[in-house]
Coordinates of C-alpha atoms in Angstrom, one line a residue:
Chain A
M1 CA 74.0 45.2 -165.2
T2 CA 75.7 44.0 -162.0
N3 CA 75.9 40.6 -163.4
F4 CA 77.6 41.7 -166.6
L5 CA 81.1 40.8 -165.4
L6 CA 80.0 37.1 -165.4
T7 CA 79.6 37.1 -169.2
P8 CA 83.2 35.9 -169.9
I9 CA 82.5 32.8 -167.8
I10 CA 78.9 32.1 -168.7
L11 CA 79.0 32.6 -172.5
P12 CA 81.7 30.0 -173.1
F13 CA 80.0 27.6 -170.7
F14 CA 76.6 28.1 -172.3
T15 CA 78.2 27.5 -175.7
A16 CA 79.9 24.4 -174.6
I17 CA 76.6 23.0 -173.4
L18 CA 75.0 23.9 -176.8
L19 CA 77.8 22.1 -178.6
M20 CA 77.2 18.9 -176.6
F21 CA 73.8 18.4 -178.3
A22 CA 75.4 17.8 -181.7
P23 CA 79.0 16.6 -181.3
K24 CA 79.2 15.1 -184.8
K25 CA 78.1 18.2 -186.8
V26 CA 81.5 19.8 -187.3
Y27 CA 80.2 22.8 -189.2
Y28 CA 77.7 23.7 -186.4
Q29 CA 80.5 23.3 -183.9
R30 CA 82.8 25.6 -185.7
V31 CA 80.3 28.4 -186.4
V32 CA 78.8 28.4 -182.9
T33 CA 82.2 28.4 -181.2
L34 CA 83.5 31.2 -183.4
V35 CA 80.4 33.4 -182.9
S36 CA 80.4 32.9 -179.1
L37 CA 84.1 33.7 -178.8
I38 CA 83.7 36.9 -180.8
L39 CA 80.7 37.9 -178.6
T40 CA 82.8 37.1 -175.5
T41 CA 85.7 39.2 -176.7
A42 CA 83.3 42.1 -177.3
C43 CA 81.9 41.7 -173.7
A44 CA 85.4 41.5 -172.2
V45 CA 86.6 44.6 -174.0
Y46 CA 83.5 46.5 -172.9
L47 CA 84.1 45.4 -169.4
I48 CA 87.7 46.7 -169.4
Q49 CA 86.3 50.1 -170.4
T50 CA 83.7 49.9 -167.7
I51 CA 86.3 49.1 -165.0
H52 CA 88.5 51.9 -166.3
T53 CA 85.8 54.5 -165.9
E54 CA 83.7 53.2 -163.0
G55 CA 86.2 51.2 -160.9
I56 CA 86.2 47.6 -159.8
Q57 CA 83.1 45.6 -160.6
V58 CA 81.8 43.2 -157.9
V59 CA 78.9 40.8 -157.7
T60 CA 78.1 38.4 -154.9
F61 CA 76.1 35.3 -155.9
G62 CA 72.6 35.1 -154.6
N63 CA 72.5 38.6 -153.0
W64 CA 74.3 37.3 -149.9
P65 CA 76.2 39.8 -147.8
E66 CA 79.8 40.1 -148.7
P67 CA 82.1 37.7 -146.9
F68 CA 79.4 35.0 -146.8
G69 CA 78.6 34.5 -150.5
I70 CA 80.9 33.7 -153.4
T71 CA 82.1 37.0 -154.7
M72 CA 83.2 37.6 -158.3
V73 CA 85.5 40.5 -158.6
A74 CA 86.5 42.1 -162.0
D75 CA 89.4 44.4 -161.4
M76 CA 91.8 45.5 -164.1
V77 CA 94.3 42.7 -163.4
A78 CA 91.7 40.0 -163.9
M79 CA 90.0 41.6 -166.8
L80 CA 93.1 42.3 -168.8
L81 CA 94.0 38.6 -168.5
V82 CA 90.5 37.5 -169.2
T83 CA 90.4 39.6 -172.4
T84 CA 93.8 38.2 -173.5
S85 CA 92.7 34.6 -172.9
V86 CA 89.5 35.1 -174.8
I87 CA 91.4 36.6 -177.8
V88 CA 94.0 33.8 -177.7
A89 CA 91.2 31.2 -177.6
L90 CA 89.5 32.9 -180.6
F91 CA 92.6 32.7 -182.7
T92 CA 93.3 29.2 -181.6
V93 CA 89.9 28.0 -182.6
W94 CA 90.3 29.7 -186.0
Y95 CA 93.7 28.1 -186.4
S96 CA 92.2 24.7 -185.3
F97 CA 89.8 24.6 -188.2
K98 CA 92.5 23.5 -190.6
S99 CA 95.0 21.9 -188.2
I100 CA 93.3 19.8 -185.5
G101 CA 91.7 17.3 -187.8
I102 CA 88.1 16.2 -188.3
E103 CA 88.3 13.2 -186.0
R104 CA 89.1 15.4 -182.9
E105 CA 86.6 18.0 -183.9
K106 CA 83.9 15.3 -183.8
F107 CA 84.9 14.2 -180.4
F108 CA 84.2 17.2 -178.2
Y109 CA 87.3 19.3 -179.1
Y110 CA 85.4 22.6 -179.2
P111 CA 83.5 22.0 -175.9
G112 CA 86.8 21.1 -174.4
V113 CA 88.3 24.4 -175.5
L114 CA 85.3 26.4 -174.3
L115 CA 85.2 24.7 -170.9
M116 CA 88.9 25.3 -170.5
L117 CA 88.2 29.0 -171.2
T118 CA 85.4 28.9 -168.7
G119 CA 87.8 27.6 -166.1
V120 CA 90.5 30.1 -167.0
N121 CA 88.2 33.1 -166.9
G122 CA 86.5 31.9 -163.7
A123 CA 89.9 31.5 -162.1
F124 CA 90.8 35.1 -163.0
L125 CA 87.6 36.6 -161.9
T126 CA 86.8 34.8 -158.7
G127 CA 87.1 36.5 -155.3
D128 CA 86.9 33.4 -153.3
I129 CA 89.8 31.1 -152.6
F130 CA 87.9 27.8 -152.7
N131 CA 86.0 28.9 -155.8
L132 CA 89.5 29.5 -157.3
F133 CA 90.2 25.8 -156.6
V134 CA 87.0 24.8 -158.3
F135 CA 87.7 26.8 -161.4
F136 CA 91.3 25.4 -161.4
E137 CA 89.7 22.0 -161.5
V138 CA 87.3 23.0 -164.3
L139 CA 90.2 24.2 -166.5
L140 CA 92.4 21.2 -165.6
M141 CA 89.6 18.7 -166.4
A142 CA 89.1 20.3 -169.8
S143 CA 92.9 20.3 -170.3
Y144 CA 93.1 16.6 -169.5
L145 CA 90.6 16.0 -172.3
L146 CA 92.5 18.2 -174.7
S147 CA 95.8 16.7 -173.8
V148 CA 94.7 13.1 -174.3
L149 CA 92.2 13.7 -177.2
G150 CA 93.4 11.8 -180.3
G151 CA 94.8 8.9 -178.3
E152 CA 98.3 8.8 -179.8
K153 CA 100.9 6.9 -177.9
G154 CA 102.9 9.9 -176.8
Q155 CA 99.7 11.7 -175.7
L156 CA 98.6 8.8 -173.6
R157 CA 102.0 8.5 -171.9
E158 CA 102.3 12.3 -171.2
S159 CA 98.8 12.9 -170.1
I160 CA 99.3 10.3 -167.3
K161 CA 102.2 12.3 -166.0
Y162 CA 100.3 15.5 -166.4
I163 CA 97.2 14.3 -164.6
L164 CA 99.3 12.7 -161.8
V165 CA 101.2 16.0 -161.2
N166 CA 98.0 18.0 -161.2
V167 CA 96.1 15.7 -159.0
I168 CA 98.8 15.9 -156.4
S169 CA 99.1 19.7 -156.7
S170 CA 95.3 20.0 -156.4
A171 CA 95.3 17.9 -153.3
L172 CA 98.0 20.1 -151.9
F173 CA 95.8 23.1 -152.8
V174 CA 92.9 21.8 -150.8
I175 CA 95.2 21.1 -147.8
T176 CA 96.6 24.6 -148.0
V177 CA 93.2 26.1 -148.2
A178 CA 92.2 24.0 -145.2
F179 CA 95.2 25.4 -143.2
L180 CA 94.4 28.9 -144.2
Y181 CA 90.7 28.4 -143.3
S182 CA 91.6 27.0 -139.9
V183 CA 93.8 30.1 -139.2
V184 CA 91.7 33.0 -140.5
G185 CA 88.2 31.3 -140.6
T186 CA 87.1 32.8 -144.0
L187 CA 87.4 31.9 -147.7
N188 CA 86.6 35.3 -149.2
M189 CA 89.8 36.7 -150.6
A190 CA 89.2 40.3 -149.6
D191 CA 88.2 39.1 -146.1
I192 CA 91.3 36.9 -145.8
S193 CA 93.4 39.9 -146.7
V194 CA 91.8 42.0 -144.0
K195 CA 92.1 39.1 -141.4
I196 CA 95.8 38.5 -142.2
A197 CA 96.5 42.2 -141.8
E198 CA 94.8 42.2 -138.4
L199 CA 96.9 39.2 -137.3
N200 CA 100.0 40.9 -138.8
Q201 CA 101.0 37.7 -140.5
P202 CA 102.3 35.3 -137.9
G203 CA 104.7 32.5 -138.8
I204 CA 102.0 30.1 -139.7
I205 CA 100.6 32.5 -142.3
T206 CA 104.1 32.7 -143.9
T207 CA 104.2 29.0 -144.0
I208 CA 100.9 28.9 -145.8
G209 CA 102.2 31.5 -148.1
V210 CA 105.1 29.2 -149.0
L211 CA 102.7 26.3 -149.4
F212 CA 100.6 28.4 -151.9
L213 CA 103.8 29.1 -153.7
I214 CA 104.5 25.4 -154.0
V215 CA 100.9 24.7 -155.2
F216 CA 100.7 27.5 -157.7
G217 CA 104.3 27.0 -158.6
L218 CA 103.4 23.4 -159.7
K219 CA 100.7 24.8 -162.0
A220 CA 102.8 27.7 -163.2
A221 CA 106.1 25.7 -163.6
I222 CA 108.5 27.6 -161.5
F223 CA 112.0 26.4 -160.8
P224 CA 112.1 23.1 -158.9
L225 CA 108.5 22.3 -159.9
F226 CA 108.6 22.7 -163.7
F227 CA 109.9 19.2 -164.4
W228 CA 106.5 18.0 -165.8
L229 CA 106.0 20.8 -168.3
P230 CA 108.3 20.2 -171.2
S231 CA 107.3 16.6 -172.0
A232 CA 103.6 17.1 -171.1
Y233 CA 103.3 20.1 -173.4
A234 CA 105.2 18.5 -176.3
A235 CA 102.7 15.7 -176.7
P236 CA 99.3 17.3 -177.7
P237 CA 98.8 18.8 -181.2
V238 CA 99.9 22.4 -181.9
P239 CA 96.6 24.3 -181.3
V240 CA 96.2 22.6 -178.0
L241 CA 99.8 23.3 -177.2
A242 CA 99.3 27.0 -178.1
L243 CA 96.3 27.2 -175.8
F244 CA 98.2 25.4 -172.9
G245 CA 101.3 27.5 -173.4
A246 CA 99.4 30.8 -173.5
L247 CA 96.8 30.2 -170.8
L248 CA 97.5 27.4 -168.3
T249 CA 100.8 28.5 -166.7
K250 CA 99.6 32.1 -166.7
V251 CA 96.7 31.1 -164.4
G252 CA 99.2 29.8 -161.9
V253 CA 101.3 33.0 -162.3
Y254 CA 98.1 35.0 -161.8
A255 CA 97.3 33.1 -158.6
I256 CA 100.8 33.6 -157.2
T257 CA 100.5 37.3 -158.1
R258 CA 97.1 37.6 -156.5
T259 CA 98.1 35.8 -153.2
Y260 CA 101.4 37.5 -152.9
T261 CA 100.0 41.0 -153.4
L262 CA 96.7 40.6 -151.5
F263 CA 97.5 38.1 -148.7
F264 CA 101.1 37.7 -147.8
V265 CA 102.4 41.3 -147.9
H266 CA 103.5 41.7 -144.3
D267 CA 106.7 39.6 -144.3
T268 CA 108.0 40.4 -147.7
G269 CA 111.6 40.0 -146.5
F270 CA 111.1 36.3 -146.5
T271 CA 108.3 35.4 -148.9
H272 CA 109.2 37.9 -151.7
T273 CA 112.9 37.2 -151.5
L274 CA 112.1 33.5 -151.9
L275 CA 109.9 34.4 -154.9
L276 CA 112.8 36.5 -156.3
V277 CA 115.4 33.7 -155.9
L278 CA 113.0 31.1 -157.4
S279 CA 112.1 33.3 -160.3
C280 CA 115.8 33.8 -161.2
L281 CA 116.4 30.1 -161.0
T282 CA 113.4 29.5 -163.1
I283 CA 114.8 31.8 -165.8
L284 CA 118.2 29.9 -165.6
A285 CA 116.5 26.5 -166.0
G286 CA 114.4 27.8 -168.9
C287 CA 117.5 29.2 -170.6
I288 CA 119.4 26.0 -170.3
G289 CA 116.4 24.1 -171.7
A290 CA 115.8 26.4 -174.6
L291 CA 119.5 26.1 -175.7
S292 CA 119.7 22.4 -175.1
T293 CA 117.2 21.2 -177.7
F294 CA 116.8 21.1 -181.5
N295 CA 113.1 20.4 -181.3
V296 CA 111.3 23.5 -182.4
K297 CA 108.3 22.8 -180.1
N298 CA 110.6 22.3 -177.1
I299 CA 112.5 25.5 -177.7
I300 CA 109.3 27.5 -177.4
I301 CA 108.1 25.4 -174.5
Y302 CA 111.2 26.2 -172.5
N303 CA 110.6 29.9 -173.3
I304 CA 107.3 29.6 -171.4
V305 CA 109.4 28.7 -168.3
I306 CA 111.6 31.7 -168.9
A307 CA 108.6 34.0 -169.2
V308 CA 107.1 32.7 -166.0
G309 CA 110.4 33.5 -164.2
V310 CA 110.5 37.0 -165.7
I311 CA 106.9 37.8 -164.7
L312 CA 107.3 36.5 -161.2
Y313 CA 110.5 38.5 -160.9
G314 CA 108.5 41.6 -161.6
V315 CA 105.9 40.6 -159.0
A316 CA 108.6 39.9 -156.4
Q317 CA 109.7 43.6 -156.5
M318 CA 106.5 44.9 -155.0
N319 CA 106.9 48.4 -156.5
E320 CA 104.8 50.1 -159.1
D321 CA 107.3 49.7 -162.0
G322 CA 107.8 46.0 -161.2
L323 CA 104.1 45.2 -161.0
M324 CA 103.2 47.3 -164.0
G325 CA 106.0 45.6 -166.0
A326 CA 104.7 42.2 -164.9
M327 CA 101.2 43.0 -166.1
F328 CA 102.6 44.3 -169.4
Y329 CA 104.8 41.2 -169.8
I330 CA 102.1 38.6 -168.9
V331 CA 99.7 40.0 -171.6
H332 CA 102.5 40.2 -174.1
D333 CA 103.6 36.7 -173.3
M334 CA 100.2 35.1 -173.7
F335 CA 99.9 36.6 -177.2
I336 CA 103.4 36.0 -178.4
K337 CA 103.6 32.4 -177.1
A338 CA 100.3 31.5 -178.9
A339 CA 101.7 33.2 -182.1
L340 CA 105.0 31.4 -181.9
F341 CA 103.4 28.0 -181.4
F342 CA 101.1 28.7 -184.4
L343 CA 104.2 29.6 -186.6
V344 CA 106.2 26.7 -185.4
G345 CA 103.2 24.5 -186.1
I346 CA 103.1 25.7 -189.7
M347 CA 106.9 24.9 -189.9
I348 CA 106.1 21.4 -188.8
V349 CA 103.3 21.1 -191.3
V350 CA 105.4 22.2 -194.3
T351 CA 108.5 20.3 -193.4
G352 CA 106.9 17.2 -191.8
T353 CA 109.4 17.2 -188.9
A354 CA 109.9 19.1 -185.6
N355 CA 113.7 18.5 -185.7
L356 CA 115.6 21.7 -186.6
K357 CA 118.5 19.8 -188.1
K358 CA 116.3 18.3 -190.7
M359 CA 114.9 21.7 -191.7
G360 CA 116.5 24.3 -193.9
G361 CA 115.8 27.0 -196.5
I362 CA 112.1 27.3 -195.8
M363 CA 112.5 31.0 -196.6
R364 CA 112.9 30.4 -200.3
T365 CA 109.4 28.8 -200.6
Y366 CA 107.7 30.6 -197.8
P367 CA 109.0 34.2 -197.4
T368 CA 105.9 35.5 -195.6
L369 CA 106.1 32.8 -192.9
A370 CA 109.8 33.6 -192.4
W371 CA 109.3 37.3 -191.9
T372 CA 106.3 36.8 -189.7
Y373 CA 108.4 34.5 -187.6
L374 CA 111.2 36.9 -187.4
I375 CA 108.9 39.7 -186.1
A376 CA 107.4 37.3 -183.6
A377 CA 110.9 36.2 -182.5
F378 CA 112.1 39.8 -182.0
G379 CA 108.9 40.6 -180.2
L380 CA 109.6 37.7 -177.8
A381 CA 113.1 38.9 -177.1
G382 CA 111.9 42.5 -176.6
I383 CA 113.4 44.5 -179.4
P384 CA 112.2 48.1 -178.8
P385 CA 109.1 49.0 -180.8
L386 CA 107.7 45.4 -180.4
S387 CA 105.6 44.0 -177.6
G388 CA 108.1 42.4 -175.2
F389 CA 110.1 45.6 -174.7
I390 CA 108.1 47.8 -172.4
G391 CA 107.2 45.0 -169.9
K392 CA 110.8 43.8 -169.5
M393 CA 112.1 47.4 -169.3
L394 CA 109.7 48.2 -166.5
I395 CA 110.5 45.0 -164.7
V396 CA 114.2 45.8 -164.8
E397 CA 113.5 49.3 -163.7
G398 CA 111.5 48.0 -160.8
G399 CA 114.3 45.6 -159.9
L400 CA 116.9 48.4 -159.9
A401 CA 114.6 50.6 -157.9
A402 CA 114.3 47.8 -155.3
G403 CA 118.1 47.5 -155.2
N404 CA 118.4 44.1 -156.9
L405 CA 121.2 45.1 -159.3
W406 CA 122.6 41.6 -160.1
S407 CA 119.3 39.9 -160.6
S408 CA 118.1 42.7 -162.9
L409 CA 121.2 42.3 -165.0
W410 CA 120.4 38.6 -165.1
I411 CA 117.0 39.4 -166.5
L412 CA 118.6 41.5 -169.3
L413 CA 121.1 38.8 -170.0
S414 CA 118.3 36.2 -170.2
S415 CA 116.8 38.3 -173.0
L416 CA 119.9 37.6 -175.1
I417 CA 119.6 33.9 -174.5
V418 CA 115.9 34.0 -175.4
L419 CA 116.8 35.9 -178.6
L420 CA 119.5 33.3 -179.3
S421 CA 117.2 30.4 -178.8
V422 CA 114.5 31.7 -181.2
I423 CA 116.9 33.0 -183.8
R424 CA 118.4 29.6 -183.9
I425 CA 115.1 28.4 -185.3
F426 CA 115.3 31.2 -187.9
I427 CA 118.9 30.4 -188.9
Y428 CA 118.6 26.6 -189.0
G429 CA 115.0 26.5 -190.3
F430 CA 114.6 29.4 -192.7
W431 CA 118.2 30.1 -193.9
G432 CA 120.6 27.8 -195.6
E433 CA 120.2 25.1 -198.2
A434 CA 116.7 24.1 -199.0
K435 CA 115.9 20.7 -197.7
T436 CA 112.9 18.5 -198.7
L437 CA 109.5 19.9 -197.9
V438 CA 106.3 18.1 -197.8
P439 CA 104.7 18.0 -201.3
K440 CA 102.4 20.8 -202.1
E441 CA 99.1 18.9 -202.4
S442 CA 99.2 17.8 -198.7
R443 CA 99.7 21.3 -197.4
T444 CA 97.0 23.2 -199.4
H445 CA 95.7 24.7 -196.1
Y446 CA 99.0 26.5 -195.5
K447 CA 97.5 29.9 -196.2
Q448 CA 94.5 29.2 -193.9
L449 CA 96.9 28.5 -191.1
L450 CA 99.1 31.5 -191.8
I451 CA 96.3 34.1 -191.7
P452 CA 95.3 33.7 -188.0
S453 CA 99.0 33.5 -187.1
M454 CA 99.8 36.7 -189.0
L455 CA 96.9 38.5 -187.5
L456 CA 98.0 37.5 -184.0
V457 CA 101.6 38.7 -184.7
L458 CA 100.1 41.9 -186.0
L459 CA 98.2 42.2 -182.7
T460 CA 101.4 41.9 -180.7
V461 CA 103.0 44.5 -182.9
A462 CA 100.1 46.8 -182.2
Y463 CA 100.4 46.0 -178.5
G464 CA 104.0 47.1 -178.5
V465 CA 103.6 50.2 -180.7
G466 CA 100.4 51.3 -178.9
A467 CA 101.9 50.8 -175.4
E468 CA 101.2 54.5 -174.8
W469 CA 97.4 53.9 -175.0
I470 CA 97.5 50.7 -172.9
T471 CA 99.5 52.3 -170.1
P472 CA 96.5 53.8 -168.2
Y473 CA 94.9 50.4 -168.0
M474 CA 98.2 48.8 -166.8
Q475 CA 98.5 51.6 -164.2
D476 CA 95.0 50.7 -162.9
A477 CA 96.1 47.1 -162.6
A478 CA 99.4 47.9 -160.8
E479 CA 97.4 50.2 -158.5
V480 CA 95.2 47.2 -157.4
L481 CA 98.2 45.0 -157.0
L482 CA 100.2 47.5 -155.0
H483 CA 97.4 48.6 -152.6
P484 CA 95.4 45.6 -151.3
S485 CA 93.0 48.1 -149.7
V486 CA 91.7 49.1 -153.1
Y487 CA 90.6 45.5 -153.7
T488 CA 89.2 44.9 -150.2
D489 CA 87.3 48.2 -150.0
A490 CA 85.7 47.5 -153.4
V491 CA 84.6 44.0 -152.2
L492 CA 83.7 44.6 -148.6
K493 CA 82.2 48.1 -149.4
E494 CA 83.7 49.7 -146.3
Chain B
M1 CA 76.4 -23.9 -170.9
K2 CA 73.7 -21.3 -170.7
L3 CA 72.8 -20.1 -167.2
N4 CA 69.3 -19.2 -166.4
N5 CA 69.2 -16.3 -164.1
V6 CA 65.5 -16.4 -163.3
I7 CA 66.0 -15.5 -159.6
L8 CA 68.2 -12.6 -160.5
K9 CA 65.9 -11.3 -163.1
T10 CA 62.8 -11.6 -161.0
T11 CA 64.4 -9.9 -158.0
T12 CA 65.7 -7.1 -160.3
Q13 CA 62.2 -6.4 -161.6
V14 CA 61.1 -5.7 -158.1
V15 CA 64.2 -4.1 -156.6
F16 CA 64.8 -1.8 -159.6
F17 CA 61.6 0.1 -158.8
M18 CA 62.3 0.2 -155.1
I19 CA 65.7 1.7 -155.7
F20 CA 64.4 4.1 -158.3
L21 CA 61.6 5.4 -156.0
F22 CA 64.0 5.7 -153.1
S23 CA 66.3 7.8 -155.3
I24 CA 63.4 10.1 -156.1
H25 CA 62.5 10.3 -152.5
I26 CA 66.1 11.2 -151.6
F27 CA 66.2 13.8 -154.4
F28 CA 63.1 15.6 -153.0
A29 CA 64.2 15.3 -149.4
G30 CA 67.4 17.3 -150.1
H31 CA 66.3 20.7 -148.8
F32 CA 65.4 19.8 -145.3
S33 CA 67.1 16.5 -144.6
P34 CA 70.1 14.6 -146.0
G35 CA 69.9 13.9 -149.7
G36 CA 69.7 16.0 -152.8
G37 CA 70.6 15.9 -156.5
F38 CA 74.0 14.2 -156.2
V39 CA 73.0 11.3 -154.0
G40 CA 69.7 11.0 -155.8
G41 CA 71.4 10.8 -159.2
L42 CA 73.9 8.2 -158.0
L43 CA 71.1 6.1 -156.6
T44 CA 69.1 6.3 -159.9
A45 CA 72.3 5.4 -161.8
S46 CA 72.9 2.4 -159.5
A47 CA 69.3 1.2 -160.2
L48 CA 70.2 1.4 -163.9
V49 CA 73.5 -0.4 -163.2
L50 CA 71.5 -3.2 -161.6
L51 CA 69.6 -3.5 -164.9
L52 CA 72.9 -3.6 -166.8
L53 CA 74.1 -6.4 -164.5
T54 CA 71.0 -8.4 -165.0
Y55 CA 70.5 -7.9 -168.7
D56 CA 73.0 -7.0 -171.3
L57 CA 73.9 -3.6 -172.6
K58 CA 71.7 -3.9 -175.8
T59 CA 68.6 -4.9 -173.9
V60 CA 68.9 -2.0 -171.5
Q61 CA 69.5 0.5 -174.4
Q62 CA 66.3 -0.9 -176.1
L63 CA 64.4 -0.6 -172.8
L64 CA 65.5 2.9 -172.1
P65 CA 66.6 4.6 -175.3
I66 CA 68.2 7.5 -173.7
N67 CA 71.2 9.5 -175.1
Y68 CA 73.1 10.2 -171.9
T69 CA 75.2 12.9 -173.5
T70 CA 72.1 14.9 -174.3
M71 CA 70.8 14.2 -170.8
T72 CA 74.0 15.6 -169.3
A73 CA 73.7 18.7 -171.6
I74 CA 70.1 19.2 -170.6
G75 CA 71.0 19.0 -166.9
L76 CA 73.8 21.6 -167.3
L77 CA 71.4 23.8 -169.3
L78 CA 68.8 23.5 -166.5
S79 CA 71.2 24.4 -163.8
L80 CA 72.7 27.3 -165.7
G81 CA 69.2 28.5 -166.6
T82 CA 68.0 28.4 -163.0
A83 CA 71.1 30.3 -161.9
A84 CA 70.8 32.8 -164.7
T85 CA 67.1 33.5 -164.3
S86 CA 67.7 35.8 -161.4
A87 CA 70.2 37.8 -163.5
F88 CA 67.4 38.6 -165.9
L89 CA 65.0 39.5 -163.1
G90 CA 67.5 42.1 -161.8
D91 CA 69.0 40.2 -158.9
A92 CA 72.4 38.8 -158.5
F93 CA 73.3 35.6 -160.3
F94 CA 72.3 32.4 -158.4
K95 CA 69.6 34.2 -156.3
H96 CA 66.9 31.6 -155.7
Y97 CA 63.3 32.2 -155.0
F98 CA 60.7 30.3 -153.0
D99 CA 57.1 30.6 -151.9
H100 CA 54.4 28.6 -150.2
F101 CA 51.7 27.0 -152.4
T102 CA 48.6 25.1 -151.4
L103 CA 48.6 22.0 -153.6
P104 CA 45.9 19.4 -153.7
L105 CA 47.0 16.2 -151.9
F106 CA 50.2 17.8 -150.5
G107 CA 48.6 20.8 -148.7
D108 CA 50.8 23.7 -147.9
T109 CA 54.1 23.1 -149.8
E110 CA 57.2 25.2 -150.0
L111 CA 58.5 25.3 -153.6
H112 CA 62.0 26.5 -154.4
T113 CA 63.8 27.3 -157.6
A114 CA 66.8 25.6 -155.9
M115 CA 65.0 22.3 -156.7
L116 CA 65.3 23.1 -160.4
F117 CA 69.1 23.6 -160.0
D118 CA 69.2 20.2 -158.1
L119 CA 67.2 18.6 -160.9
G120 CA 70.0 19.8 -163.3
V121 CA 72.6 18.3 -160.9
Y122 CA 70.6 15.0 -160.8
L123 CA 70.4 14.7 -164.6
V124 CA 74.2 15.5 -164.9
V125 CA 75.1 12.9 -162.3
V126 CA 72.9 10.2 -163.9
G127 CA 74.1 11.1 -167.4
V128 CA 77.8 11.1 -166.5
T129 CA 77.7 7.9 -164.4
M130 CA 75.9 6.1 -167.2
I131 CA 78.3 7.4 -169.9
I132 CA 81.3 6.2 -167.9
I133 CA 79.8 2.7 -167.2
Q134 CA 78.4 2.2 -170.7
S135 CA 81.5 3.3 -172.5
I136 CA 83.8 1.1 -170.3
G137 CA 81.3 -1.8 -170.6
G138 CA 80.4 -1.6 -174.2
D139 CA 82.9 -2.1 -177.0
E140 CA 81.7 -0.6 -180.2

């Protein structure tokens, strides 16, 4: 049973290999992918329960002693994110059946999704900094495929930018790991944490901390490093965009969270203040972007940037409320972003355009879509019973407890701008005079797209309403983040 | 004008087997001396590329009717299977086993399951290299 925590990595990988044997058989591809993702979800949920009752699960490859082998660590932080990713991938695959198009499905679309999920889950679960790099590359390689698959002109142009930025940030990642290795002489994350505590974080370690912030900031799109994201995410088709928006930046956020709660905790006056300032600027940049555009995809894409800022603001507080809020918010954000991209995708399908100014009056023909969108939009902004509320409230409480009055107010203010940006889609798109829609026969699959989207929105509502039941798990996660010794003791078995 | 590459073709027929056997040697040498699945795979792929240079794509595909996508998948399956076997035997994932066997001809030989993992790597490297070169070279 010790190996059970590897199932969220191995199952998607194994399925991707199986799919490679018959790439042209679309039906086979769909069924196998769906079955495997359902199985993976079951395993992930079971693992959450195991961690909750029995504590952190650890396995070191090949029975090697602890700092020497590659360790996989399933703590509550990682497992919550893994479960969320798997569920988002499940819904995305379901949504893809009717939206991605048969041509892409025949050319390794599902293996791409599954390998990306392998990389994402591996990055969440690994306890080794170089292994984290390897899993980053696994998910990036798969995302390059998904980003360029289809070969439209815009996709080709944007994937060149996307690959260029990520190759540079990956090289920087290796350099940073080399620096860290030359100082502490180990790659195991728990061991690094112990060694840095022994050294009491000299200046060079703080420098490495900032380098890590740059590396993961490029992946997670924080303030000065988010420039590549809006155009690169707008190019691929909607299901791929939903997958990217929900998972990829969050892996960067997770990596920042992990390194800034496990490694660099001895000079928080510098590193965490820097993180706080950057997160506030990230929110500002995202808000400006979200209000600046009339493209429905881009509005939601800029909301990714805002969410990254909010989560990192919670992490920068380094108190229980802030970290618990960040965990609540990151899970909420992964669900709600996927759901919003699905809904916006349906809007694009029924109107045939992504430009808000050319839409109008969709509500008359599609009331269900409109109300589902409204619930998702309120959830994103954090209207009380819905999912975004509890996370942001805890983050602001954490900010106030840490004495950051003005920046906490800024977080609250940003919620208004988020609400404004998504309600603008509602007002321009759903209200008003009906404008021409795409004729009915070319959108017969509307219902099949709406069902997974509605279920995902329903899931976010349940997440918000059932926050009471989820809180113990979030407390476990915040406990691990707040006390690095919980993590290191579990891994090094002291 | 049609060129007659008789020298190139004759040399290739000999050199191909030399490179191929050397790649197998490198592959098996991996555990105790420099070499292993990755280099071995690249060398095998380079032998196949020499064939591609000498003859055209169609001839080589007729000569070796291999679906390299399937080959890559088999390689991945082999590596994952080797790594996962230990999980079913109650050890940690990726634990590898070895023992000494007395084989005819070779005598006392140490056999490792790590070799099976390497075989997977070898197949993936050959498969991926050939997919890249064939899909750039061929225009279907």
